[in-house]
Amino acid sequence: MYDESLPVPSPRDPTAWGTVGDALADAEHEAVGLMLSQRFGADTTWRSSDAPHELQAPRVHAPDPLAHLTSDVTEDRLLHAVGRSFTDMVALRETGVRHAPDLVARPRTPDEVEAVLGWCADAGIACIPFGGGTSVVGGVTAGVVDGPVVALQTRAMDRVLEVDTTSRAALVQAGATGPSLEAQLRPHDLTMRFFPQSFEMSTLGGWVATRAGGHYATRLTHIDDLVESIDAVTPNGRWSSRRLPGSGAGPSPDRMLLGSEGTLGVITSAWVRLQDQPVHRGGMSVTFDDFADALAALRPLVQSGLDPANCRVLDPGEAYLNGAGDGTRAVMVVGAESPAVPVDADLSAMAELLADHGGEVGTVRIRGRQLSTRDGDAADAWKQAFLRAPYLRDALVDHGMIIETFETAATWDRLGALVERVRAATASAVEEVCGQGIVTCRITHAYPDGAAPYFTVIAPGRRGARASQWAEVKQAASEVLLAEGGTITHHHAVGRDHRPWYDRQRPDLFATALGAVRAVTDPAGIMNPGVLLG
Ligand SMILES: Cc1cc2nc3c(=O)[nH]c(=O)nc-3n(C[C@H](O)[C@H](O)[C@H](O)COP(=O)(O)OP(=O)(O)OC[C@H]3O[C@@H](n4cnc5c(N)ncnc54)[C@H](O)[C@@H]3O)c2cc1C
């Protein structure tokens, strides 16, 4: 687990999640295997962590002036070959990786970024901007690109360059990971308060490029809300916007880069909005007979103006998997926090509202003080499980499981039907493709006009066939999700994996306009080919 005293997590296993020391211990690993074989009655004891990687030899060499910024070391290239989707993990830990970037470039300044992009454009080499490499949608996959590839790794630019305590904003370089940037803000008693589950490894540039969503389910959920201005280097020059708290001056240059997924240029830094560290905190867990009841209570809560700081709803299966329930009831985890005023009254009002809508209110905690008690503390259990989940996922991959998530968002009028139809279609595909498995759902983000359901699939896979098995399940789920009026992604981005559905979701004229912008910023078409466009 992330240690706050570490500025940058290290060392990293190129084929696993996070830091080596935080991987599951052997005994935990065995216990997971036993639990899986009991649950699924399948042979889940085989280990898959000795994948035969045979990387193609580098096809290009950097010119002398850039040689000191580039690496063709095999482990380095492997670390930059794929992201961290389930399919990537299977390649890294079972079937092996064949195609990696020919070179990894580590520019330290915008000038050096410009030099790398200039060389790539002149030589016709594709460039994939690479932050933490935690993409779960094929956003950094080198093997699908024709011809030579340079992965442009941004982690050498990881400083908080300036803090404006008056406006409460900071200029942060794109390669700063979550722990690194929060550690640099802490002396100022300020926080960005943006905690995606991949916080430990992902970077500010990656968050901006993918329009990432944080752990907080309400208020400022997306990185979009936290960006004041952006600096980027494109193959055709610099793109720097003006720092403003808001502006009505035409279409926003920042909005164009938010979600650009490395296709327009390399984001090198951004001014981001900060907040005071919260002093007053509280939380509670509330249980409901079933998920539909919990959703019916969530809507009035987020439309009430009570403004919870967090609010996640777990279906019974999800609650059980995360140690927040016994698998018979749905659980809502609600948080309140403020840097200035006590949250007791707000929490009490929220508890009353949820009880009026059929919720059974459990433990209510105010800054560690317990106001009322019931068995256990689902909120704490859920948070711990949330942070530990990526490490656990590696163990499930090793034990031969298919383990993957997908997410969407929809307005309240269609949300209930969407959840049930997507769940049913996914469960039926899982049964057909894998014979058995479980499909769970939680609500990760909630808005006055809708919410974001997030599905998890766990099923025993067939040795050597898990990637194609998952592709079949994902295809079935995505078709229903789009037909039911959802988005193909609420915060995981488009990458290469979501292209078939993204292309149908966006207006055709918008796709043409985006292509025209790209033709200006990147005339040679070298930036992350196959993502969003082309
Ligand atoms: C276990 C796990 C948990 C996750 N949890 C969340 C979550 O809670 N919320 C969420 O939103 N996502 C989550 N993700 C997905 C992923 O972490 C996000 O998409 C994240 O924003 C990617 O950041 P990164 O630095 O790792 O970017 P990368 O994976 O390196 O790159 C992602 C995309 O952005 C581009 N890019 C990266 N840096 C730059 C740059 N400086 N300039 C231009 N383009 C750039 C890349 O080319 C690529 O297209 C999770 C992933 C995993 C594996």
Coordinates of C-alpha atoms and ligand atoms in Angstrom, one line a residue:
M1 CA 0.0 0.0 0.0
Y2 CA 1.2 3.5 -0.7
D3 CA 3.5 4.9 2.0
E4 CA 2.9 8.7 2.2
S5 CA 6.5 9.4 3.0
L6 CA 7.7 8.1 -0.4
P7 CA 7.8 10.8 -3.0
V8 CA 7.7 8.3 -5.9
P9 CA 6.7 4.7 -5.6
S10 CA 9.5 2.2 -6.5
P11 CA 10.6 -0.3 -7.5
R12 CA 8.0 -1.5 -10.0
D13 CA 7.6 -5.0 -11.3
P14 CA 7.0 -4.6 -15.1
T15 CA 4.4 -7.4 -15.1
A16 CA 2.4 -6.5 -12.0
W17 CA 0.5 -3.7 -10.4
G18 CA 2.3 -1.1 -8.2
T19 CA 5.2 -1.6 -6.0
V20 CA 6.9 -4.9 -5.5
G21 CA 6.8 -4.9 -1.7
D22 CA 3.0 -4.4 -1.7
A23 CA 2.2 -7.5 -3.8
L24 CA 0.2 -10.2 -2.0
A25 CA 2.4 -12.4 0.2
D26 CA 2.6 -16.1 -0.7
A27 CA 0.2 -17.1 2.0
E28 CA -2.4 -14.6 0.9
H29 CA -1.9 -15.7 -2.7
E30 CA -2.6 -19.3 -1.7
A31 CA -5.6 -18.4 0.4
V32 CA -7.1 -16.5 -2.6
G33 CA -6.5 -19.7 -4.8
L34 CA -8.2 -21.8 -2.2
M35 CA -11.2 -19.5 -1.9
L36 CA -11.6 -19.4 -5.7
S37 CA -11.4 -23.2 -6.1
Q38 CA -14.1 -23.5 -3.4
R39 CA -16.3 -20.9 -5.0
F40 CA -16.0 -22.0 -8.6
G41 CA -15.0 -25.6 -8.2
A42 CA -12.6 -25.1 -11.0
D43 CA -8.8 -25.6 -11.3
T44 CA -7.8 -22.1 -10.2
T45 CA -4.5 -23.3 -8.7
W46 CA -2.4 -22.9 -11.8
R47 CA 0.0 -19.9 -11.7
S48 CA 0.4 -17.8 -14.7
S49 CA 3.3 -15.4 -13.9
D50 CA 6.0 -16.8 -16.1
A51 CA 5.1 -15.4 -19.4
P52 CA 7.4 -16.0 -22.4
H53 CA 8.2 -12.5 -23.6
E54 CA 10.0 -12.3 -27.0
L55 CA 10.2 -8.6 -27.9
Q56 CA 11.1 -7.7 -31.5
A57 CA 14.5 -6.0 -31.8
P58 CA 14.4 -2.2 -31.8
R59 CA 13.9 -0.9 -35.4
V60 CA 15.1 2.6 -34.8
H61 CA 17.9 4.4 -32.9
A62 CA 17.8 7.9 -31.5
P63 CA 20.0 10.5 -33.2
D64 CA 23.0 11.5 -31.1
P65 CA 21.5 14.7 -29.6
L66 CA 18.6 12.6 -28.1
A67 CA 20.5 9.4 -27.3
H68 CA 20.9 10.4 -23.6
L69 CA 17.1 10.7 -23.2
T70 CA 16.3 7.3 -24.7
S71 CA 16.5 3.6 -23.6
D72 CA 16.2 0.4 -25.5
V73 CA 16.7 -1.8 -22.4
T74 CA 14.4 -4.9 -22.7
E75 CA 12.8 -4.5 -19.2
D76 CA 12.1 -0.8 -19.9
R77 CA 10.5 -1.6 -23.3
L78 CA 8.4 -4.3 -21.7
L79 CA 7.2 -1.9 -19.0
H80 CA 6.0 0.5 -21.8
A81 CA 4.5 -2.2 -24.1
V82 CA 1.0 -2.3 -22.7
G83 CA -1.2 -0.7 -20.1
R84 CA -3.0 -2.5 -17.2
S85 CA -6.3 -3.8 -18.5
F86 CA -7.1 -7.5 -17.8
T87 CA -6.1 -8.3 -21.4
D88 CA -2.7 -6.5 -20.8
M89 CA -2.3 -8.5 -17.5
V90 CA -2.9 -11.8 -19.3
A91 CA -0.2 -10.8 -21.9
L92 CA 2.2 -9.7 -19.2
R93 CA 1.7 -12.7 -16.9
E94 CA 0.6 -15.6 -19.1
T95 CA 0.8 -15.4 -22.9
G96 CA 3.7 -13.1 -23.3
V97 CA 4.4 -9.8 -25.0
R98 CA 5.8 -9.7 -28.6
H99 CA 5.6 -6.0 -29.5
A100 CA 7.0 -3.2 -27.4
P101 CA 8.0 0.3 -28.3
D102 CA 11.4 0.4 -30.0
L103 CA 12.6 3.1 -27.7
V104 CA 11.5 4.7 -24.4
A105 CA 12.2 8.5 -24.4
R106 CA 12.3 10.3 -21.0
P107 CA 12.3 14.1 -21.8
R108 CA 12.8 16.3 -18.7
T109 CA 11.6 19.6 -20.1
P110 CA 9.1 20.9 -22.7
D111 CA 12.1 21.7 -25.0
E112 CA 13.2 18.1 -24.8
V113 CA 9.6 16.9 -25.5
E114 CA 9.6 19.2 -28.6
A115 CA 12.9 17.7 -29.7
V116 CA 11.6 14.1 -29.4
L117 CA 8.4 15.0 -31.2
G118 CA 10.4 16.8 -34.0
W119 CA 12.6 13.7 -34.6
C120 CA 9.6 11.4 -34.6
A121 CA 7.6 13.6 -37.1
D122 CA 10.6 13.9 -39.4
A123 CA 11.4 10.2 -39.3
G124 CA 7.8 9.0 -39.4
I125 CA 7.9 7.3 -36.0
A126 CA 4.7 6.9 -34.0
C127 CA 4.8 8.5 -30.5
I128 CA 2.8 7.2 -27.6
P129 CA 2.7 9.6 -24.6
F130 CA 3.1 7.4 -21.5
G131 CA 2.4 8.5 -17.9
G132 CA 1.9 5.8 -15.4
G133 CA 0.8 3.2 -18.0
T134 CA -2.3 2.4 -16.1
S135 CA -4.6 2.7 -19.1
V136 CA -7.3 0.0 -19.1
V137 CA -8.5 0.7 -22.6
G138 CA -5.5 0.0 -24.8
G139 CA -4.4 3.7 -24.7
V140 CA -0.7 2.9 -24.6
T141 CA -0.5 -0.4 -26.5
A142 CA 2.5 -0.3 -28.8
G143 CA 2.0 -3.6 -30.7
V144 CA -1.1 -2.4 -32.6
V145 CA 0.8 0.4 -34.3
D146 CA 2.3 -0.3 -37.8
G147 CA 6.0 0.6 -37.9
P148 CA 8.4 1.9 -35.2
V149 CA 7.1 3.4 -32.0
V150 CA 8.6 5.6 -29.3
A151 CA 7.0 5.7 -25.9
L152 CA 7.4 9.2 -24.5
Q153 CA 7.5 8.6 -20.8
T154 CA 6.7 11.8 -18.8
R155 CA 7.7 10.7 -15.3
A156 CA 10.9 12.7 -15.4
M157 CA 8.7 15.8 -15.2
D158 CA 7.1 15.3 -11.8
R159 CA 7.5 18.6 -9.9
V160 CA 5.0 21.0 -8.5
L161 CA 6.6 24.1 -10.0
E162 CA 4.5 26.8 -8.3
V163 CA 1.8 27.1 -5.6
D164 CA -0.5 30.1 -5.6
T165 CA -1.9 30.0 -2.1
T166 CA -4.1 33.1 -2.8
S167 CA -6.1 31.5 -5.5
R168 CA -5.5 28.0 -4.2
A169 CA -4.0 26.5 -7.4
A170 CA -0.7 24.9 -8.4
L171 CA 1.3 24.5 -11.5
V172 CA 2.1 20.8 -11.7
Q173 CA 4.2 18.9 -14.2
A174 CA 2.5 16.2 -16.2
G175 CA 4.5 13.3 -14.9
A176 CA 3.7 13.7 -11.2
T177 CA 2.0 10.7 -9.8
G178 CA -0.7 11.0 -7.1
P179 CA 1.6 10.4 -4.2
S180 CA 4.3 12.7 -5.5
L181 CA 2.0 15.7 -6.1
E182 CA 0.1 15.3 -2.8
A183 CA 3.5 15.0 -1.0
Q184 CA 4.6 18.3 -2.6
L185 CA 1.4 20.1 -1.7
R186 CA 1.3 18.9 1.9
P187 CA 3.7 21.6 3.2
H188 CA 1.2 24.2 1.9
D189 CA -1.6 22.5 3.8
L190 CA -3.4 22.1 0.5
T191 CA -4.6 19.1 -1.5
M192 CA -5.8 18.4 -5.0
R193 CA -8.2 15.8 -3.4
F194 CA -8.2 13.7 -6.6
F195 CA -7.9 10.0 -5.8
P196 CA -8.6 7.6 -8.6
Q197 CA -8.0 4.0 -7.6
S198 CA -4.8 4.0 -9.7
F199 CA -3.6 7.1 -7.7
E200 CA -0.4 5.3 -6.7
M201 CA 0.8 4.8 -10.2
S202 CA -1.1 7.2 -12.6
T203 CA 0.0 10.8 -13.5
L204 CA -1.5 14.2 -13.7
G205 CA -0.9 14.2 -17.5
G206 CA -2.6 10.8 -17.8
W207 CA -5.6 12.0 -15.8
V208 CA -6.0 15.1 -18.0
A209 CA -5.5 13.1 -21.2
T210 CA -8.2 10.6 -20.2
R211 CA -10.6 12.8 -18.3
A212 CA -10.1 10.6 -15.3
G213 CA -12.6 10.3 -12.4
G214 CA -11.6 10.3 -8.7
H215 CA -12.7 8.3 -5.6
Y216 CA -15.1 11.0 -4.6
A217 CA -18.5 10.2 -6.1
T218 CA -20.0 13.6 -5.9
R219 CA -19.1 17.3 -6.2
L220 CA -15.8 17.6 -8.2
T221 CA -15.7 14.1 -9.7
H222 CA -13.7 14.5 -12.8
I223 CA -10.3 16.0 -13.4
D224 CA -12.1 18.4 -15.8
D225 CA -13.4 20.2 -12.8
L226 CA -9.9 20.7 -11.3
V227 CA -8.0 22.1 -14.3
E228 CA -7.4 25.8 -14.6
S229 CA -5.1 25.8 -17.6
I230 CA -3.0 23.4 -19.6
D231 CA 0.5 23.5 -21.3
A232 CA 1.1 21.1 -24.1
V233 CA 3.7 20.5 -26.8
T234 CA 2.3 19.3 -30.2
P235 CA 4.4 18.3 -33.2
N236 CA 3.4 21.6 -34.7
G237 CA 4.2 23.9 -31.7
R238 CA 3.2 24.8 -28.2
W239 CA -0.4 25.1 -26.8
S240 CA -0.7 27.1 -23.6
S241 CA -4.0 28.3 -22.3
R242 CA -4.6 31.3 -19.9
R243 CA -5.1 30.7 -16.2
L244 CA -8.7 31.6 -15.4
P245 CA -11.3 30.7 -12.8
G246 CA -13.9 30.6 -15.6
S247 CA -14.3 32.0 -19.1
G248 CA -16.9 32.5 -21.8
A249 CA -14.4 33.3 -24.5
G250 CA -15.5 30.8 -27.1
P251 CA -14.8 27.1 -27.1
S252 CA -12.3 26.1 -24.4
P253 CA -8.8 25.2 -25.5
D254 CA -8.5 23.2 -22.3
R255 CA -11.6 21.2 -23.1
M256 CA -10.0 20.3 -26.4
L257 CA -7.0 18.7 -24.6
L258 CA -9.0 17.1 -21.8
G259 CA -9.7 13.6 -23.1
S260 CA -7.3 14.0 -26.1
E261 CA -5.6 10.7 -25.0
G262 CA -2.2 11.6 -26.5
T263 CA -3.5 12.2 -30.0
L264 CA -3.0 16.0 -30.2
G265 CA 0.2 16.4 -28.4
V266 CA 2.0 15.9 -25.0
I267 CA 0.6 17.6 -22.0
T268 CA 3.6 18.9 -20.1
S269 CA 2.0 20.7 -17.1
A270 CA -1.3 22.1 -15.9
W271 CA -2.5 24.6 -13.3
V272 CA -4.9 22.7 -11.1
R273 CA -7.3 23.9 -8.4
L274 CA -6.6 23.0 -4.8
Q275 CA -8.5 22.8 -1.6
D276 CA -7.8 23.2 2.1
Q277 CA -7.3 19.9 3.8
P278 CA -10.6 18.8 5.3
V279 CA -10.7 19.1 9.1
H280 CA -14.2 17.9 9.8
R281 CA -15.0 14.4 8.5
G282 CA -17.7 11.9 9.0
G283 CA -19.2 8.9 7.3
M284 CA -21.8 6.1 7.6
S285 CA -22.9 3.0 5.9
V286 CA -26.6 2.3 5.2
T287 CA -28.0 -1.0 4.0
F288 CA -31.0 -1.7 1.8
D289 CA -32.9 -4.9 0.9
D290 CA -31.6 -4.7 -2.7
F291 CA -29.8 -2.6 -5.2
A292 CA -32.9 -1.1 -6.7
D293 CA -34.0 0.1 -3.3
A294 CA -30.6 1.7 -2.7
L295 CA -30.7 3.4 -6.1
A296 CA -34.2 4.7 -5.3
A297 CA -32.8 6.3 -2.2
L298 CA -29.6 7.6 -3.8
R299 CA -31.5 9.9 -6.3
P300 CA -33.3 11.9 -3.6
L301 CA -30.1 12.1 -1.6
V302 CA -28.0 13.7 -4.5
Q303 CA -31.0 15.9 -5.5
S304 CA -31.5 17.1 -1.9
G305 CA -28.9 19.7 -1.7
L306 CA -27.4 18.0 1.3
D307 CA -24.3 17.5 -0.8
P308 CA -22.5 14.4 0.6
A309 CA -18.7 14.5 -0.1
N310 CA -18.9 10.9 -1.1
C311 CA -21.6 8.3 -1.8
R312 CA -21.0 4.9 -3.3
V313 CA -23.6 2.1 -3.6
L314 CA -22.6 -1.5 -3.7
D315 CA -24.9 -4.3 -4.7
P316 CA -24.9 -7.3 -2.3
G317 CA -22.3 -9.2 -4.3
E318 CA -20.0 -6.2 -4.6
A319 CA -20.4 -5.5 -0.8
Y320 CA -19.5 -9.1 -0.1
L321 CA -16.4 -9.0 -2.4
N322 CA -15.2 -5.8 -0.7
G323 CA -15.7 -7.0 2.9
A324 CA -18.5 -4.5 3.4
G325 CA -21.4 -6.9 3.8
D326 CA -22.5 -10.5 4.0
G327 CA -23.8 -10.6 0.4
T328 CA -27.5 -10.4 1.3
R329 CA -28.1 -6.7 1.3
A330 CA -27.0 -3.6 -0.8
V331 CA -24.7 -1.1 1.0
M332 CA -24.5 2.6 0.6
V333 CA -21.3 4.2 1.9
V334 CA -21.8 8.0 2.5
G335 CA -19.1 10.5 3.5
A336 CA -19.3 14.2 4.6
E337 CA -16.3 16.5 5.0
S338 CA -15.5 20.2 5.3
P339 CA -12.4 22.3 5.9
A340 CA -14.5 24.8 7.9
V341 CA -17.7 23.6 9.5
P342 CA -18.7 20.5 11.5
V343 CA -20.5 17.9 9.4
D344 CA -22.7 16.3 12.2
A345 CA -25.9 18.1 11.2
D346 CA -25.5 17.3 7.5
L347 CA -24.8 13.6 8.3
S348 CA -27.8 13.4 10.6
A349 CA -30.1 14.9 7.9
M350 CA -28.7 12.5 5.3
A351 CA -29.3 9.5 7.7
E352 CA -32.9 10.7 8.2
L353 CA -33.5 11.0 4.5
L354 CA -32.0 7.6 3.7
A355 CA -34.0 6.0 6.6
D356 CA -37.2 7.6 5.1
H357 CA -36.3 5.8 1.9
G358 CA -36.0 2.3 3.4
G359 CA -32.3 2.4 4.5
E360 CA -31.1 0.9 7.7
V361 CA -28.5 3.3 9.0
G362 CA -25.4 1.6 10.5
T363 CA -22.3 3.1 12.1
V364 CA -22.1 6.9 11.9
R365 CA -18.6 8.2 12.6
I366 CA -17.7 11.8 13.1
R367 CA -13.9 12.4 13.1
G368 CA -13.4 9.0 14.8
R369 CA -16.2 9.6 17.3
Q370 CA -19.1 7.1 17.0
L371 CA -22.6 8.6 17.1
S372 CA -24.5 5.3 16.8
T373 CA -23.4 1.8 16.3
R374 CA -24.3 -1.3 14.4
D375 CA -22.1 -4.4 13.5
G376 CA -18.8 -3.6 11.8
D377 CA -17.8 -0.6 9.8
A378 CA -18.6 -1.1 6.1
A379 CA -17.3 2.3 5.0
D380 CA -13.8 1.5 6.4
A381 CA -13.8 -2.0 5.1
W382 CA -14.8 -0.8 1.6
K383 CA -12.1 1.9 1.5
Q384 CA -9.4 -0.5 2.4
A385 CA -10.6 -3.0 -0.1
F386 CA -10.8 -0.3 -2.8
L387 CA -7.1 0.6 -2.4
R388 CA -6.0 -3.0 -2.2
A389 CA -8.0 -4.2 -5.2
P390 CA -5.3 -3.8 -7.9
Y391 CA -2.9 -6.0 -6.0
L392 CA -5.6 -8.6 -5.5
R393 CA -6.4 -8.5 -9.2
D394 CA -2.9 -9.7 -10.0
A395 CA -3.5 -12.8 -7.8
L396 CA -6.8 -13.5 -9.5
V397 CA -5.1 -13.3 -12.9
D398 CA -2.4 -15.7 -11.7
H399 CA -5.0 -18.1 -10.5
G400 CA -6.6 -18.4 -14.0
M401 CA -9.6 -16.1 -13.5
I402 CA -11.1 -13.6 -15.8
I403 CA -11.4 -10.4 -13.7
E404 CA -12.3 -7.1 -15.3
T405 CA -14.5 -4.1 -14.9
F406 CA -16.4 -1.8 -17.2
E407 CA -18.4 1.3 -16.5
T408 CA -20.9 3.8 -17.9
A409 CA -23.2 6.6 -16.9
A410 CA -26.9 7.3 -17.6
T411 CA -29.6 9.7 -16.6
W412 CA -31.9 8.7 -13.8
D413 CA -34.9 8.1 -16.1
R414 CA -33.1 5.1 -17.7
L415 CA -30.6 4.1 -15.1
G416 CA -32.5 1.2 -13.4
A417 CA -33.4 -0.5 -16.6
L418 CA -29.9 0.0 -18.0
V419 CA -28.3 -1.6 -14.9
E420 CA -30.6 -4.6 -15.0
R421 CA -30.4 -5.2 -18.8
V422 CA -26.6 -4.8 -18.8
R423 CA -26.2 -7.1 -15.8
A424 CA -28.5 -9.7 -17.4
A425 CA -26.7 -9.6 -20.8
T426 CA -23.3 -9.8 -19.2
A427 CA -24.3 -12.7 -16.9
S428 CA -25.7 -14.6 -19.8
A429 CA -22.5 -14.0 -21.9
V430 CA -20.4 -15.1 -18.9
E431 CA -22.3 -18.3 -18.6
E432 CA -22.1 -19.0 -22.3
V433 CA -18.4 -18.2 -22.6
C434 CA -17.1 -19.4 -19.2
G435 CA -19.7 -21.8 -17.9
Q436 CA -20.1 -19.8 -14.7
G437 CA -19.0 -16.6 -13.0
I438 CA -20.3 -13.6 -11.1
V439 CA -21.3 -10.1 -12.2
T440 CA -21.5 -7.4 -9.6
C441 CA -22.4 -3.7 -9.8
R442 CA -21.6 -0.6 -7.8
I443 CA -22.4 3.1 -8.4
T444 CA -19.1 5.0 -8.4
H445 CA -20.3 8.5 -9.1
A446 CA -23.7 10.1 -8.5
Y447 CA -25.1 13.3 -9.9
P448 CA -28.4 15.2 -9.6
D449 CA -29.4 14.0 -13.1
G450 CA -27.9 10.5 -13.2
A451 CA -25.2 8.2 -12.0
A452 CA -22.3 6.0 -13.1
P453 CA -22.7 2.2 -12.7
Y454 CA -19.5 0.2 -12.6
F455 CA -19.6 -3.6 -13.3
T456 CA -17.1 -6.3 -12.2
V457 CA -16.9 -9.7 -13.8
I458 CA -15.1 -12.6 -12.1
A459 CA -15.2 -16.0 -13.9
P460 CA -12.9 -19.0 -14.3
G461 CA -11.0 -18.7 -17.6
R462 CA -9.5 -21.3 -20.0
R463 CA -5.7 -21.4 -20.1
G464 CA -4.5 -19.5 -23.2
A465 CA -8.0 -18.3 -24.2
R466 CA -8.8 -15.8 -21.5
A467 CA -8.3 -12.6 -23.6
S468 CA -10.6 -13.8 -26.3
Q469 CA -13.2 -15.0 -23.7
W470 CA -13.2 -11.6 -22.1
A471 CA -13.5 -9.9 -25.5
E472 CA -16.7 -11.9 -26.2
V473 CA -18.2 -10.9 -22.8
K474 CA -17.2 -7.3 -23.2
Q475 CA -18.7 -7.1 -26.7
A476 CA -22.0 -8.4 -25.4
A477 CA -22.1 -6.0 -22.5
S478 CA -21.0 -2.9 -24.6
E479 CA -23.7 -3.5 -27.2
V480 CA -26.5 -3.5 -24.5
L481 CA -25.0 -0.6 -22.7
L482 CA -25.0 1.6 -25.8
A483 CA -28.5 0.4 -26.8
E484 CA -29.8 1.4 -23.3
G485 CA -28.5 5.0 -23.7
G486 CA -25.4 4.8 -21.7
T487 CA -21.9 6.1 -22.6
I488 CA -19.2 3.6 -23.5
T489 CA -17.1 5.1 -20.7
H490 CA -17.7 7.4 -17.8
H491 CA -14.0 7.7 -16.8
H492 CA -11.9 4.9 -18.2
A493 CA -11.4 6.7 -21.6
V494 CA -11.7 5.4 -25.1
G495 CA -8.3 4.2 -26.1
R496 CA -8.3 1.6 -28.8
D497 CA -10.6 -0.9 -27.0
H498 CA -13.7 1.3 -27.0
R499 CA -13.4 2.6 -30.5
P500 CA -16.2 0.5 -32.1
W501 CA -18.7 1.9 -29.6
Y502 CA -17.2 5.4 -29.3
D503 CA -17.4 5.9 -33.0
R504 CA -21.1 5.1 -32.9
Q505 CA -21.7 7.3 -29.9
R506 CA -20.1 10.5 -31.1
P507 CA -21.7 12.7 -33.9
D508 CA -20.0 12.1 -37.3
L509 CA -19.4 15.8 -37.9
F510 CA -17.6 16.0 -34.5
A511 CA -15.3 13.2 -35.6
T512 CA -14.5 15.1 -38.8
A513 CA -13.9 18.3 -36.8
L514 CA -11.6 16.4 -34.4
G515 CA -9.7 15.0 -37.3
A516 CA -9.2 18.4 -38.8
V517 CA -7.8 19.7 -35.4
R518 CA -5.4 16.8 -35.3
A519 CA -4.3 17.5 -38.9
V520 CA -3.2 20.9 -37.7
T521 CA -1.5 19.9 -34.4
D522 CA 0.0 16.7 -35.9
P523 CA 0.4 17.0 -39.7
A524 CA 2.4 13.8 -39.9
G525 CA -0.1 11.8 -37.9
I526 CA 2.4 10.4 -35.4
M527 CA 0.6 10.9 -32.1
N528 CA -0.9 7.7 -30.7
P529 CA -2.3 6.3 -33.9
G530 CA -5.6 4.4 -33.6
V531 CA -6.7 6.1 -30.4
L532 CA -9.9 8.2 -30.8
L533 CA -9.3 8.6 -34.6
G534 CA -7.9 6.9 -37.7
Ligands
LIG1 C1 -6.3 -0.8 -11.0 C2 -6.7 0.4 -11.8 C3 -7.6 1.3 -11.3 C4 -8.0 2.4 -12.0 N1 -8.8 3.3 -11.4 C5 -9.3 4.4 -12.1 C6 -10.1 5.4 -11.4 O1 -10.5 5.3 -10.3 N2 -10.5 6.4 -12.2 C7 -10.1 6.6 -13.5 O2 -10.5 7.6 -14.1 N3 -9.3 5.7 -14.1 C8 -8.9 4.6 -13.4 N4 -8.0 3.7 -14.0 C9 -7.6 4.0 -15.4 C10 -6.3 4.8 -15.5 O3 -5.6 4.8 -14.3 C11 -6.6 6.2 -15.9 O4 -7.1 6.2 -17.2 C12 -5.5 7.2 -15.7 O5 -5.9 8.5 -15.9 C13 -4.3 6.9 -16.6 O6 -3.2 7.7 -16.2 P1 -1.7 7.3 -16.5 O7 -0.8 8.3 -16.1 O8 -1.4 5.9 -16.1 O9 -1.8 7.4 -18.1 P2 -1.3 6.3 -19.2 O10 -2.0 5.0 -18.9 O11 0.2 6.3 -19.3 O12 -1.9 6.9 -20.5 C14 -3.3 7.0 -20.7 C15 -3.6 7.8 -22.0 O13 -3.3 9.1 -21.8 C16 -2.2 9.5 -22.7 N5 -1.3 10.3 -21.9 C17 -0.7 10.0 -20.8 N6 0.1 11.0 -20.4 C18 -0.1 12.0 -21.3 C19 0.5 13.3 -21.4 N7 1.3 13.9 -20.5 N8 0.1 14.0 -22.5 C20 -0.8 13.5 -23.4 N9 -1.3 12.3 -23.4 C21 -0.9 11.5 -22.3 C22 -1.7 8.2 -23.2 O14 -1.1 8.3 -24.5 C23 -2.9 7.3 -23.2 O15 -3.7 7.5 -24.3 C24 -7.6 2.6 -13.3 C25 -6.7 1.7 -13.9 C26 -6.3 0.6 -13.1 C27 -5.3 -0.4 -13.8

